[in-house]
mmCIF file of C-alpha atoms and ligand atoms in Angstrom:
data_model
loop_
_atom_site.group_PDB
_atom_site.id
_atom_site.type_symbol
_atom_site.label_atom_id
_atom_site.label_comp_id
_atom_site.label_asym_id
_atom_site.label_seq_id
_atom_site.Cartn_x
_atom_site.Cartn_y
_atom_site.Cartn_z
ATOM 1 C CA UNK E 1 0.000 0.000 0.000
ATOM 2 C CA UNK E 2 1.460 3.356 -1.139
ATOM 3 C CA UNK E 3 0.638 5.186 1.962
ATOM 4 C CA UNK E 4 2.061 8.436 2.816
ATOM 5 C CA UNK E 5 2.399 9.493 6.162
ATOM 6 C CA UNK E 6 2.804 13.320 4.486
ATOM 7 C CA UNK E 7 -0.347 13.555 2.550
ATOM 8 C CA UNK E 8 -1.638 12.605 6.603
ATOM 9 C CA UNK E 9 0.106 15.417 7.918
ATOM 10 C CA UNK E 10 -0.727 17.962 5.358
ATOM 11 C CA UNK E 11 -4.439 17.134 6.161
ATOM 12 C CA UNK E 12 -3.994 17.311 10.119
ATOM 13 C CA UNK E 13 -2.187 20.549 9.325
ATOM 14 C CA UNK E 14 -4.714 21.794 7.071
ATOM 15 C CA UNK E 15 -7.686 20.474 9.759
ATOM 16 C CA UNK E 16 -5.926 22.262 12.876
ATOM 17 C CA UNK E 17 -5.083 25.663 10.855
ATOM 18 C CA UNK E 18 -8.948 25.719 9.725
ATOM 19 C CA UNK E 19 -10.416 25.036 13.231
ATOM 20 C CA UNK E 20 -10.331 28.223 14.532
ATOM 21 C CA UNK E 21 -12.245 29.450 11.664
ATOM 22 C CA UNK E 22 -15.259 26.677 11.791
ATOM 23 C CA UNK E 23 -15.549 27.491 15.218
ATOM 24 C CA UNK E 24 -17.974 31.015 14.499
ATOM 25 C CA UNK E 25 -20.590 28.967 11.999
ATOM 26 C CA UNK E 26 -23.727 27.867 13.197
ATOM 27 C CA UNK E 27 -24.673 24.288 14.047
ATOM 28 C CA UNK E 28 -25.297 22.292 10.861
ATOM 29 C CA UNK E 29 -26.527 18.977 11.249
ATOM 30 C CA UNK E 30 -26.355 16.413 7.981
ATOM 31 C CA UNK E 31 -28.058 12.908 7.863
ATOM 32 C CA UNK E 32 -25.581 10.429 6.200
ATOM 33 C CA UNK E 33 -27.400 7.685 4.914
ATOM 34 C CA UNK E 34 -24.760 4.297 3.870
ATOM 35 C CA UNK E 35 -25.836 1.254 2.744
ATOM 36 C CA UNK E 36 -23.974 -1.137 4.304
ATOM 37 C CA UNK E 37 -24.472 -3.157 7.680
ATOM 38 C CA UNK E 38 -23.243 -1.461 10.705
ATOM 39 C CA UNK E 39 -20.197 -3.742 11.133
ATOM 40 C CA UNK E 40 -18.846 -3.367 7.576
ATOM 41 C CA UNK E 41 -15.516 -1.686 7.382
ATOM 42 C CA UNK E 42 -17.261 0.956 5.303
ATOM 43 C CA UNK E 43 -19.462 1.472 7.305
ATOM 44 C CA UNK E 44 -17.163 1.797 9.960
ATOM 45 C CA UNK E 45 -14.959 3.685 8.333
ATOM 46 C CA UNK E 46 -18.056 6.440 7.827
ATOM 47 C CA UNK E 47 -18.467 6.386 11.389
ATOM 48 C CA UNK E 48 -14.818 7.408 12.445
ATOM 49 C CA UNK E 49 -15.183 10.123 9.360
ATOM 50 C CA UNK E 50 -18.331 11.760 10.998
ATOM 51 C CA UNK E 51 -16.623 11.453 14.684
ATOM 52 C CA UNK E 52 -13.771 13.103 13.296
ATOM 53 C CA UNK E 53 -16.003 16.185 11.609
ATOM 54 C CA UNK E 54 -17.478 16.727 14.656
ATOM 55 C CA UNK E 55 -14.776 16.666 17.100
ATOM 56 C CA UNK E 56 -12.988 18.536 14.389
ATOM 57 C CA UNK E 57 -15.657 21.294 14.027
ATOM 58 C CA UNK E 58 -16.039 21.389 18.293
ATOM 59 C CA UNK E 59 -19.734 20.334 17.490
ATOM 60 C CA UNK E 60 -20.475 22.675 14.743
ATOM 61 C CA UNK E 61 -21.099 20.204 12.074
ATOM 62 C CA UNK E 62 -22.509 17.073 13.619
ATOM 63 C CA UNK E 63 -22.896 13.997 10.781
ATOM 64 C CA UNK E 64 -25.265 11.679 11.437
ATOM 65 C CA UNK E 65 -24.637 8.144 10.337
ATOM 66 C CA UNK E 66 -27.539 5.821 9.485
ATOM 67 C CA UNK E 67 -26.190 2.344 8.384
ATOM 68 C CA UNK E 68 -28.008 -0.547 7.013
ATOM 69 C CA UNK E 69 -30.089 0.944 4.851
ATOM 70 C CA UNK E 70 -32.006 1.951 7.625
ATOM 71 C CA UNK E 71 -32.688 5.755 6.957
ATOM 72 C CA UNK E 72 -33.025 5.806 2.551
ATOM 73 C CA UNK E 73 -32.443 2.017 0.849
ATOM 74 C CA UNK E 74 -29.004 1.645 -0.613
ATOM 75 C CA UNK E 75 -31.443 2.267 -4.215
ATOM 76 C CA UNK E 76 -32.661 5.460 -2.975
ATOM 77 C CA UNK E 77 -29.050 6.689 -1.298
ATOM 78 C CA UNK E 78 -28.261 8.770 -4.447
ATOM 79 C CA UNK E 79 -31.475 10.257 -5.253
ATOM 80 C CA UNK E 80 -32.048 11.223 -1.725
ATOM 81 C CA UNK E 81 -28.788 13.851 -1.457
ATOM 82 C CA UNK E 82 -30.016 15.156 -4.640
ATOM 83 C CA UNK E 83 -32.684 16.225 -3.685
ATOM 84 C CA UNK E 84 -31.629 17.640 -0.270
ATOM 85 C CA UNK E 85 -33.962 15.247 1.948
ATOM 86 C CA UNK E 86 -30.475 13.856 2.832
ATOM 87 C CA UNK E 87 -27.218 15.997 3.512
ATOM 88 C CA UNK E 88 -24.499 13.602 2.484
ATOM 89 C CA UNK E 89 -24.108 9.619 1.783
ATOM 90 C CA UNK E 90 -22.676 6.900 0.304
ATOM 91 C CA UNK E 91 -23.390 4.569 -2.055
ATOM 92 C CA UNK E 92 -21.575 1.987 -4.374
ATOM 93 C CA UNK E 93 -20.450 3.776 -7.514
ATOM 94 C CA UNK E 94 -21.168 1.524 -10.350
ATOM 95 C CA UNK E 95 -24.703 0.948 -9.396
ATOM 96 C CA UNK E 96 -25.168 4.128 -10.856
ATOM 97 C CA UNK E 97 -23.920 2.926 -14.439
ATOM 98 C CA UNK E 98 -27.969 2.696 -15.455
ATOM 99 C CA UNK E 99 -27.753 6.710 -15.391
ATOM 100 C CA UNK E 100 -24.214 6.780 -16.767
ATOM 101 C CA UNK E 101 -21.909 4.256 -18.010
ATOM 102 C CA UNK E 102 -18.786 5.841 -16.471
ATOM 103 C CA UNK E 103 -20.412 5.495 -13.174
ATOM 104 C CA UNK E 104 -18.954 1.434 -13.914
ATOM 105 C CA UNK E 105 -15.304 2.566 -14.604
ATOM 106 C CA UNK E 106 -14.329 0.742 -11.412
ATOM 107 C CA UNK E 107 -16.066 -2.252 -13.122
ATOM 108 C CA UNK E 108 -14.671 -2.866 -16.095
ATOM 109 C CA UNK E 109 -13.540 -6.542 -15.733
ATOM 110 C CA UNK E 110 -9.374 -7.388 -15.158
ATOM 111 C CA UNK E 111 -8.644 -3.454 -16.194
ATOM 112 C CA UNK E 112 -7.409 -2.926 -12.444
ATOM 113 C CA UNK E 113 -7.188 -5.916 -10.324
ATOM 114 C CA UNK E 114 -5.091 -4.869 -7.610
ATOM 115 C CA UNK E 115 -5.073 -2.276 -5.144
ATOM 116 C CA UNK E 116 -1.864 -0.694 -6.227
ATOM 117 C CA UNK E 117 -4.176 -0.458 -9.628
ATOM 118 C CA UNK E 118 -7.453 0.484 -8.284
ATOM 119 C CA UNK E 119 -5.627 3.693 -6.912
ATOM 120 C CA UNK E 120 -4.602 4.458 -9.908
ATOM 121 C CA UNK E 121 -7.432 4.446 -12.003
ATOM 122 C CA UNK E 122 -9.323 6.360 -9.386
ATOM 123 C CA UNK E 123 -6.649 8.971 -9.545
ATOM 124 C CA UNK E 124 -6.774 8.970 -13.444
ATOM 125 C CA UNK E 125 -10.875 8.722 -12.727
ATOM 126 C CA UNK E 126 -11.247 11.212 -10.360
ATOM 127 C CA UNK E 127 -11.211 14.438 -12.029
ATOM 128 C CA UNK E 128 -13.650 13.009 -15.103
ATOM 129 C CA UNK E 129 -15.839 11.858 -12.373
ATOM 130 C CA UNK E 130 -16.160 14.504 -10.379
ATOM 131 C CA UNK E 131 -17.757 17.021 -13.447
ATOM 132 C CA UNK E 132 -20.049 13.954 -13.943
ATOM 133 C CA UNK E 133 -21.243 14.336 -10.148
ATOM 134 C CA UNK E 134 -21.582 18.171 -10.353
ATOM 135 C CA UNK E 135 -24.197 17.509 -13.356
ATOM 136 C CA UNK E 136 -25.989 15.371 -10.301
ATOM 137 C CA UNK E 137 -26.062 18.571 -7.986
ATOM 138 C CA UNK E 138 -22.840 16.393 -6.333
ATOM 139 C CA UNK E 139 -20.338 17.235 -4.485
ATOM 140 C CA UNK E 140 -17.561 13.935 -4.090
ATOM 141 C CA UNK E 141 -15.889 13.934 -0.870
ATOM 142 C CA UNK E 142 -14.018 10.769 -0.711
ATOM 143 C CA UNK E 143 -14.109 6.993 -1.983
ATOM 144 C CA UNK E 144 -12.982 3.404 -0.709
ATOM 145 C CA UNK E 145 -12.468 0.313 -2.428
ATOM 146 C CA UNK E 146 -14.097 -2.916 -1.703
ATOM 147 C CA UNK E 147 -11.958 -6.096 -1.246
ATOM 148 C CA UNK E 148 -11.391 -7.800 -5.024
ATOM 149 C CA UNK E 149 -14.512 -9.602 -6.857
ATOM 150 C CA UNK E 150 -15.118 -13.766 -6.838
ATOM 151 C CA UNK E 151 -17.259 -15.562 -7.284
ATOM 152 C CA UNK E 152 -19.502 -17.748 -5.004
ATOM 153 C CA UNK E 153 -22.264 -20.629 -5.627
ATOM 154 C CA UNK E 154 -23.234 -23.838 -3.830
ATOM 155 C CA UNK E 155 -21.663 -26.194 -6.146
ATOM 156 C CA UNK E 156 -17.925 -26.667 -7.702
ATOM 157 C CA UNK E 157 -17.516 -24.305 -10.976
ATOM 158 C CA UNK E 158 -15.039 -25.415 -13.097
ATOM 159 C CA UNK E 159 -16.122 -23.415 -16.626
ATOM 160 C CA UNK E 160 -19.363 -21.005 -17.208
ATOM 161 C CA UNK E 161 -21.326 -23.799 -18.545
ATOM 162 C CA UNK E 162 -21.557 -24.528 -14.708
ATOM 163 C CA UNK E 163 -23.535 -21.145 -14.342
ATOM 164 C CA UNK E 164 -26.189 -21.693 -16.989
ATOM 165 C CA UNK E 165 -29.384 -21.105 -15.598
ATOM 166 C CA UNK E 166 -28.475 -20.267 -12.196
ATOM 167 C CA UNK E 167 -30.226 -17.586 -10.417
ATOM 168 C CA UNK E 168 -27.338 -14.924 -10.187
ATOM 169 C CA UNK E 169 -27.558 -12.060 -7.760
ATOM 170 C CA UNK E 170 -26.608 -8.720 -9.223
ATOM 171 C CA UNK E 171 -25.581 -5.107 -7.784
ATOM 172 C CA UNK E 172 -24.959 -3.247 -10.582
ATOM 173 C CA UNK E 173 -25.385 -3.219 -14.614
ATOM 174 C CA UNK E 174 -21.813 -5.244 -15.028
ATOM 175 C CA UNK E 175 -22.661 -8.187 -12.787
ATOM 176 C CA UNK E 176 -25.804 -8.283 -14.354
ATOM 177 C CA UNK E 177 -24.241 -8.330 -18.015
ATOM 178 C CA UNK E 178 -21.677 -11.018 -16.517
ATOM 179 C CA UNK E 179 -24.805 -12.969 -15.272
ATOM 180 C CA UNK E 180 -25.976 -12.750 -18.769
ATOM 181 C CA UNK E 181 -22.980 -13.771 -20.731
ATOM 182 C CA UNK E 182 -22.830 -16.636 -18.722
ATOM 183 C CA UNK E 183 -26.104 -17.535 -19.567
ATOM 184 C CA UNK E 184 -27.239 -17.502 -15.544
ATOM 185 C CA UNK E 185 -30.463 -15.407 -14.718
ATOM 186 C CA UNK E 186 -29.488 -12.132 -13.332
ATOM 187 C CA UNK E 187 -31.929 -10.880 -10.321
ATOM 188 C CA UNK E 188 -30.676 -7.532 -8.583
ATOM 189 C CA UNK E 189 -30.728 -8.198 -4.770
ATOM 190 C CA UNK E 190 -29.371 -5.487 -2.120
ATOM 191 C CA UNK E 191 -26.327 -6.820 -0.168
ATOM 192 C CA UNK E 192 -28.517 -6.118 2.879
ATOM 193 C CA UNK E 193 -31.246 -8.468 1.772
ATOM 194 C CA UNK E 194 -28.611 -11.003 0.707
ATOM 195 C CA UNK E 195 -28.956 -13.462 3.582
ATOM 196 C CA UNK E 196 -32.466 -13.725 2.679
ATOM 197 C CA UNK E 197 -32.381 -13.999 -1.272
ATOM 198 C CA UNK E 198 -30.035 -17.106 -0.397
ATOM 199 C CA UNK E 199 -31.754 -18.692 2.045
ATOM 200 C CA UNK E 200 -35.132 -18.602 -0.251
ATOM 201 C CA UNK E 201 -33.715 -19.227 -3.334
ATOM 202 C CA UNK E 202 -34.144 -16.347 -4.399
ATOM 203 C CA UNK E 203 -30.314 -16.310 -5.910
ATOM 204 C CA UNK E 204 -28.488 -19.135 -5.774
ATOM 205 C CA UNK E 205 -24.755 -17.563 -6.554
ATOM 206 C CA UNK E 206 -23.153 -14.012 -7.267
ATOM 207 C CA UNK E 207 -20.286 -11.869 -7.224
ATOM 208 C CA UNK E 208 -18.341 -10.338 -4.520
ATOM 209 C CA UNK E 209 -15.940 -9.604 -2.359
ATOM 210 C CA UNK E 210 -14.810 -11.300 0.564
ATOM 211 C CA UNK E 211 -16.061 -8.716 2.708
ATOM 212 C CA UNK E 212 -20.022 -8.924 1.662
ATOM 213 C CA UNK E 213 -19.633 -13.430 1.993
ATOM 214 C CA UNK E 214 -18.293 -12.354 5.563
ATOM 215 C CA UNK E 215 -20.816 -9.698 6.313
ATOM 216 C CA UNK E 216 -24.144 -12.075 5.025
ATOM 217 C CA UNK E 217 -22.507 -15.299 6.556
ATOM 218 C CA UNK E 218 -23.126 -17.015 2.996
ATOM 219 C CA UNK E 219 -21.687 -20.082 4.490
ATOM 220 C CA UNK E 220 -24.816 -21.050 5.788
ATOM 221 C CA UNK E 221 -26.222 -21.273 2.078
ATOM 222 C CA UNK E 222 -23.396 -21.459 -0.110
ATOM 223 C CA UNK E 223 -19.957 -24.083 -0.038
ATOM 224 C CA UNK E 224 -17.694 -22.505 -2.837
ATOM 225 C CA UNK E 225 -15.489 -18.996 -3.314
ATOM 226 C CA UNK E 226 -13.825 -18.855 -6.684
ATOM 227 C CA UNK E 227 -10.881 -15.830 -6.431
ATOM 228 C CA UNK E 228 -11.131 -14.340 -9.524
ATOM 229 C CA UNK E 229 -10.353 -10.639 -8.959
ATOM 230 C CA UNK E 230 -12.448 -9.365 -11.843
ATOM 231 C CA UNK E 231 -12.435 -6.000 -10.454
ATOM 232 C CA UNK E 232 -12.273 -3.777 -7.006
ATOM 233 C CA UNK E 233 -15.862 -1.771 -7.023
ATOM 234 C CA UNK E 234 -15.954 1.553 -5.127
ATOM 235 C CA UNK E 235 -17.617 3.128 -2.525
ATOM 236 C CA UNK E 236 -17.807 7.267 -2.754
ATOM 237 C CA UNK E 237 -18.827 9.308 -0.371
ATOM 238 C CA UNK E 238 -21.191 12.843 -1.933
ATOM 239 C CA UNK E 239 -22.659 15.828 -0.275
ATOM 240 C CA UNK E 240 -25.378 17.629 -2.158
ATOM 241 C CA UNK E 241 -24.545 20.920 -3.920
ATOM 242 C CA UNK E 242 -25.991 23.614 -1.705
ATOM 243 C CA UNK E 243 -25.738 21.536 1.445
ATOM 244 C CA UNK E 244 -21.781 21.977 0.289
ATOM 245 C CA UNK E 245 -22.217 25.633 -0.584
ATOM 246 C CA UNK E 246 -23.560 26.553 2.762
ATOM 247 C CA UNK E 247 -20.800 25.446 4.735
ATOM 248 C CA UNK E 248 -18.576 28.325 5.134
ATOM 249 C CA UNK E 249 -14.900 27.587 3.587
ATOM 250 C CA UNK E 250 -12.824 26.690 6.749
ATOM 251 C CA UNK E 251 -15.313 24.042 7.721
ATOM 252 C CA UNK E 252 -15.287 23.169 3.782
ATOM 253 C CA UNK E 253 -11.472 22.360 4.427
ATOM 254 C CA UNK E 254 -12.325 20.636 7.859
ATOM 255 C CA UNK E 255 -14.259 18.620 5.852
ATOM 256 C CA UNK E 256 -11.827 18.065 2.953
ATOM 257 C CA UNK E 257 -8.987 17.484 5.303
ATOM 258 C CA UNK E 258 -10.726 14.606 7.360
ATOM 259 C CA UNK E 259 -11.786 13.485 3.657
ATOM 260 C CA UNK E 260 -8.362 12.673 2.612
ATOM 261 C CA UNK E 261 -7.784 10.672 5.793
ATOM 262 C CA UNK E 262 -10.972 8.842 5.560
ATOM 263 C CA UNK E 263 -9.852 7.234 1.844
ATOM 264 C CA UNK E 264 -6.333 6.734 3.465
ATOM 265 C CA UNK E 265 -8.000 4.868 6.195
ATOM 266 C CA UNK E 266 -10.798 2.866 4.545
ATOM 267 C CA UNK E 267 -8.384 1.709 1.682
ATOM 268 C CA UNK E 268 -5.678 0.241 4.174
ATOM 269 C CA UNK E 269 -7.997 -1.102 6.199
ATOM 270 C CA UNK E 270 -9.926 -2.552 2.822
ATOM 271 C CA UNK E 271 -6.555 -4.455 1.919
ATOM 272 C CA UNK E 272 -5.280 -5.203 5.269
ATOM 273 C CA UNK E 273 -8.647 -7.098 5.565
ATOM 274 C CA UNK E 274 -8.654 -8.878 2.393
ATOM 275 C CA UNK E 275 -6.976 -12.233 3.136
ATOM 276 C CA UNK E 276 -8.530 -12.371 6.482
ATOM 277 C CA UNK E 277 -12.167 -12.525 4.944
ATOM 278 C CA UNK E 278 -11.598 -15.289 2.650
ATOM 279 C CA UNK E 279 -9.907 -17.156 6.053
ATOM 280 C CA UNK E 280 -12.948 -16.382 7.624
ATOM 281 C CA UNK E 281 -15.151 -18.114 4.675
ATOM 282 C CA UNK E 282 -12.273 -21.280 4.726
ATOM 283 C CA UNK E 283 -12.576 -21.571 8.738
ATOM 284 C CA UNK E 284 -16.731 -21.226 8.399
ATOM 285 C CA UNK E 285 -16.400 -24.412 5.826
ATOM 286 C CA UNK E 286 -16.414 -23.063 2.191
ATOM 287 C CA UNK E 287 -13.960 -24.187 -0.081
ATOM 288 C CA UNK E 288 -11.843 -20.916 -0.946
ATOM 289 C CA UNK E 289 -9.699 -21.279 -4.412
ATOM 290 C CA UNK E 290 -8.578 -19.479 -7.164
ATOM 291 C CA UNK E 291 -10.795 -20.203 -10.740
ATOM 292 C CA UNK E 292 -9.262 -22.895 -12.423
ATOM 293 C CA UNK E 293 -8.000 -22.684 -15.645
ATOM 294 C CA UNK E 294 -11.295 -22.475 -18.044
ATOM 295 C CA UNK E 295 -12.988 -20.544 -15.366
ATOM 296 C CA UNK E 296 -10.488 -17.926 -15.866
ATOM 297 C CA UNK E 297 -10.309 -18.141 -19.194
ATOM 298 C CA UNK E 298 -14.605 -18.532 -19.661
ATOM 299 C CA UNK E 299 -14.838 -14.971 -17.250
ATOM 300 C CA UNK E 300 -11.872 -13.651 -19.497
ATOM 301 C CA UNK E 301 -13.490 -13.680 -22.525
ATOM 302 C CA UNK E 302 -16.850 -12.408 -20.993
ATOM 303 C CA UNK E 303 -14.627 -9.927 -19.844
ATOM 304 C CA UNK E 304 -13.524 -8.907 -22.962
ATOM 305 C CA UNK E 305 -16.766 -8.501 -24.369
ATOM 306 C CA UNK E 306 -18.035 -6.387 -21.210
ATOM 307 C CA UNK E 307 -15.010 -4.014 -21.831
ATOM 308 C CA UNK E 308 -15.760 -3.273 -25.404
ATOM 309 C CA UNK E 309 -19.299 -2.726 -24.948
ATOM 310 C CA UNK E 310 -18.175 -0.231 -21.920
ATOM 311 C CA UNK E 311 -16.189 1.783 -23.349
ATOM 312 C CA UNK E 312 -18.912 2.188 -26.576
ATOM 313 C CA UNK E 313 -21.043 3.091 -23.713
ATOM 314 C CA UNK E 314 -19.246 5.266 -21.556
ATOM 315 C CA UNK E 315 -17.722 7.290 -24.654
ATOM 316 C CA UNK E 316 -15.468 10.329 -24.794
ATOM 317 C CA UNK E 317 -15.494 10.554 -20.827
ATOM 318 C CA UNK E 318 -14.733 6.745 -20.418
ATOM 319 C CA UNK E 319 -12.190 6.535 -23.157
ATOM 320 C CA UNK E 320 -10.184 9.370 -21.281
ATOM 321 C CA UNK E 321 -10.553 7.576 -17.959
ATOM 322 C CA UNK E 322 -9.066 4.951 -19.900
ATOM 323 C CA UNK E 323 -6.013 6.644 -21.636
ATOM 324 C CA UNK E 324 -5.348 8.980 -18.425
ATOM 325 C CA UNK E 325 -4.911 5.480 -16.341
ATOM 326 C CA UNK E 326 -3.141 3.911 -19.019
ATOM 327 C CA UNK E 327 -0.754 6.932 -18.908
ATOM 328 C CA UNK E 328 -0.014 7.165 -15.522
ATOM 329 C CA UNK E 329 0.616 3.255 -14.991
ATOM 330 C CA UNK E 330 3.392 3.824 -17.929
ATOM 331 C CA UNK E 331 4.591 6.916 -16.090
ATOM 332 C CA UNK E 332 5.151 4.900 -12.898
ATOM 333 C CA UNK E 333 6.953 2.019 -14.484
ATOM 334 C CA UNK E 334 9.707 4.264 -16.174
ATOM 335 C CA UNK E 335 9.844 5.967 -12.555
HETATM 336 N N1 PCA T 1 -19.933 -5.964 -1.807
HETATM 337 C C1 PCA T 1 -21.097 -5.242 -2.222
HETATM 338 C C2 PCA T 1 -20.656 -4.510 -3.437
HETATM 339 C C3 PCA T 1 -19.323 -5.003 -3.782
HETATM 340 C C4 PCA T 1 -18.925 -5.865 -2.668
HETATM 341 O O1 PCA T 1 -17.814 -6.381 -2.525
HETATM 342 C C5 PCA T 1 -22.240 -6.131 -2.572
HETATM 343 O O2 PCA T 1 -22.043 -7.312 -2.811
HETATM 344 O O3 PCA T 1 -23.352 -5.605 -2.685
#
């Protein structure tokens, strides 16, 4: 992990210098609706961002976290800080790809596998994405990967013909095209109502990382995790518009200090907690393994398809996501 203790300290400097300024605005108080279950690291990692604010600000801007889905559906997250009725959220990005294809630039399968490469793209990402966000009355704050993508079911896989006509849970637009090139039946199902799509048979496999199997307890349904590391999805973290514009600047770079920190954070502690999931799923019974060779090459293939018909999707904007990653992976190997 490329973690730099100085891009830290700049944002404790720039938090401390700014304090004395956010101490003279008035109390602001923001609902921030996430997704997730309470004990996710995201989740978690949301938490410690909203303490921070508010010890930060001495009280002046005091984020409320709502996990779970329990204040706006992960579905509704989005459309919800839009429109003001909440303050700030987060949401997985590439469900969003239905309004935008470069909303699924995280999801483009085997373009950035690891989380040396995730950062990256999102570097190369960020600036395209955030002008797409400001057309959604936007403001990003901050974003966290989730652990790499596999694949689970309740029987061995050992090529894609296994996954023809299985019920395939979906989160976004590219699991549900995956789910569709293998010739399984795609049926969207929130991570929070996983347990329960399982355990009916509702879906009978799906995509994910190790931390959602270890969040939903899928051993109790499922036996098998295939590593496959398709792709590292991200969380972000968005404040609506004029909720943003109403903070006064030197809570704005409160704000954007303990920002900084909280992608730091959330993307060490994403990693660090990467192998210990999949233990978890092993020591709970499944069998944890890497694809085997015409599993890899089956979701290859798929994976070629679902990157051409991405980037004829996501045009100009995706392309240049594309060539700005492409550029600054060459400029780091000749560093
Ligand atoms: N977990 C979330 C999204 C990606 C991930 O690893 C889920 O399965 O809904």
């Amino acid at each position: 992990m490329r973690y730099s203790m100085a891009t830290l300290t700049k944002a404790v400097a720039l938090t401390t210098l700014t304090l004395a300024g956010s101490l003279t605005m008035a109390a602001e108080k923001w609902d921030m609706p996430m997704a997730y279950t309470d004990s996710n690291f995201h989740t978690q990692n949301g938490k410690s961002f909203a303490e921070a604010i508010e010890i930060a600000t001495q009280g002046k801007l005091d984020v409320k976290v709502h996990g779970g889905g329990s204040l706006f559906k992960g579905s509704e997250i989005k459309r919800a800080v839009q429109t003001g009725q909440a303050q700030i959220g987060e949401r997985i990005l590439s469900s969003h790809a239905n309004e935008d294809a470069v909303f699924g630039f995280d999801s483009v399968p085997f373009l950035a596998t690891s989380f040396a490469d995730s950062e990256v793209l999102w570097k190369a990402a960020r600036p395209h994405f955030e002008k797409l966000l400001d057309k959604h009355n936007l403001v990003l704050l901050y974003s966290v990967p989730w652990p790499p993508q596999g694949i689970y079911a309740k029987k061995p896989l050992n090529s894609i013909a296994d996954m023809e006509g299985i019920k395939f849970r979906s989160y976004s637009n590219a699991t549900a095209r995956l789910a569709e090139l293998a010739k399984a039946i795609p049926v969207q199902v929130e991570a929070s109502e996983l347990s329960q799509a399982l355990s009916t048979g509702v879906a009978e496999s799906f995509i994910s990382s190790g931390a959602t199997g270890y969040d939903r307890k899928v051993w109790e349904q499922l036996t098998h995790h295939y590593v496959v590391n398709a792709w590292l999805p991200r969380n972000y973290i968005f404040v609506n518009k004029q909720a943003w514009n109403e903070l006064d600047e030197a809570s704005q770079n409160v704000v954007r200090g303990i920002s900084l920190m909280a992608e730091k954070a959330g993307t060490a502690r994403s990693e660090q907690l990467t192998g210990w999931y999949l233990e978890q799923l092993s020591s709970n019974g499944m069998t944890v393994t890497e694809a085997g060779p015409q599993l890899k090459a089956d979701f290859e293939a798929i994976g070629a398809t679902m990157t051409a018909e991405w980037l004829k999707d996501a045009g100009d904007v995706g392309q240049a996501i594309i060539d700005d990653y492409r550029a600054a992976q060459q400029k780091l190997a000749h560093n």
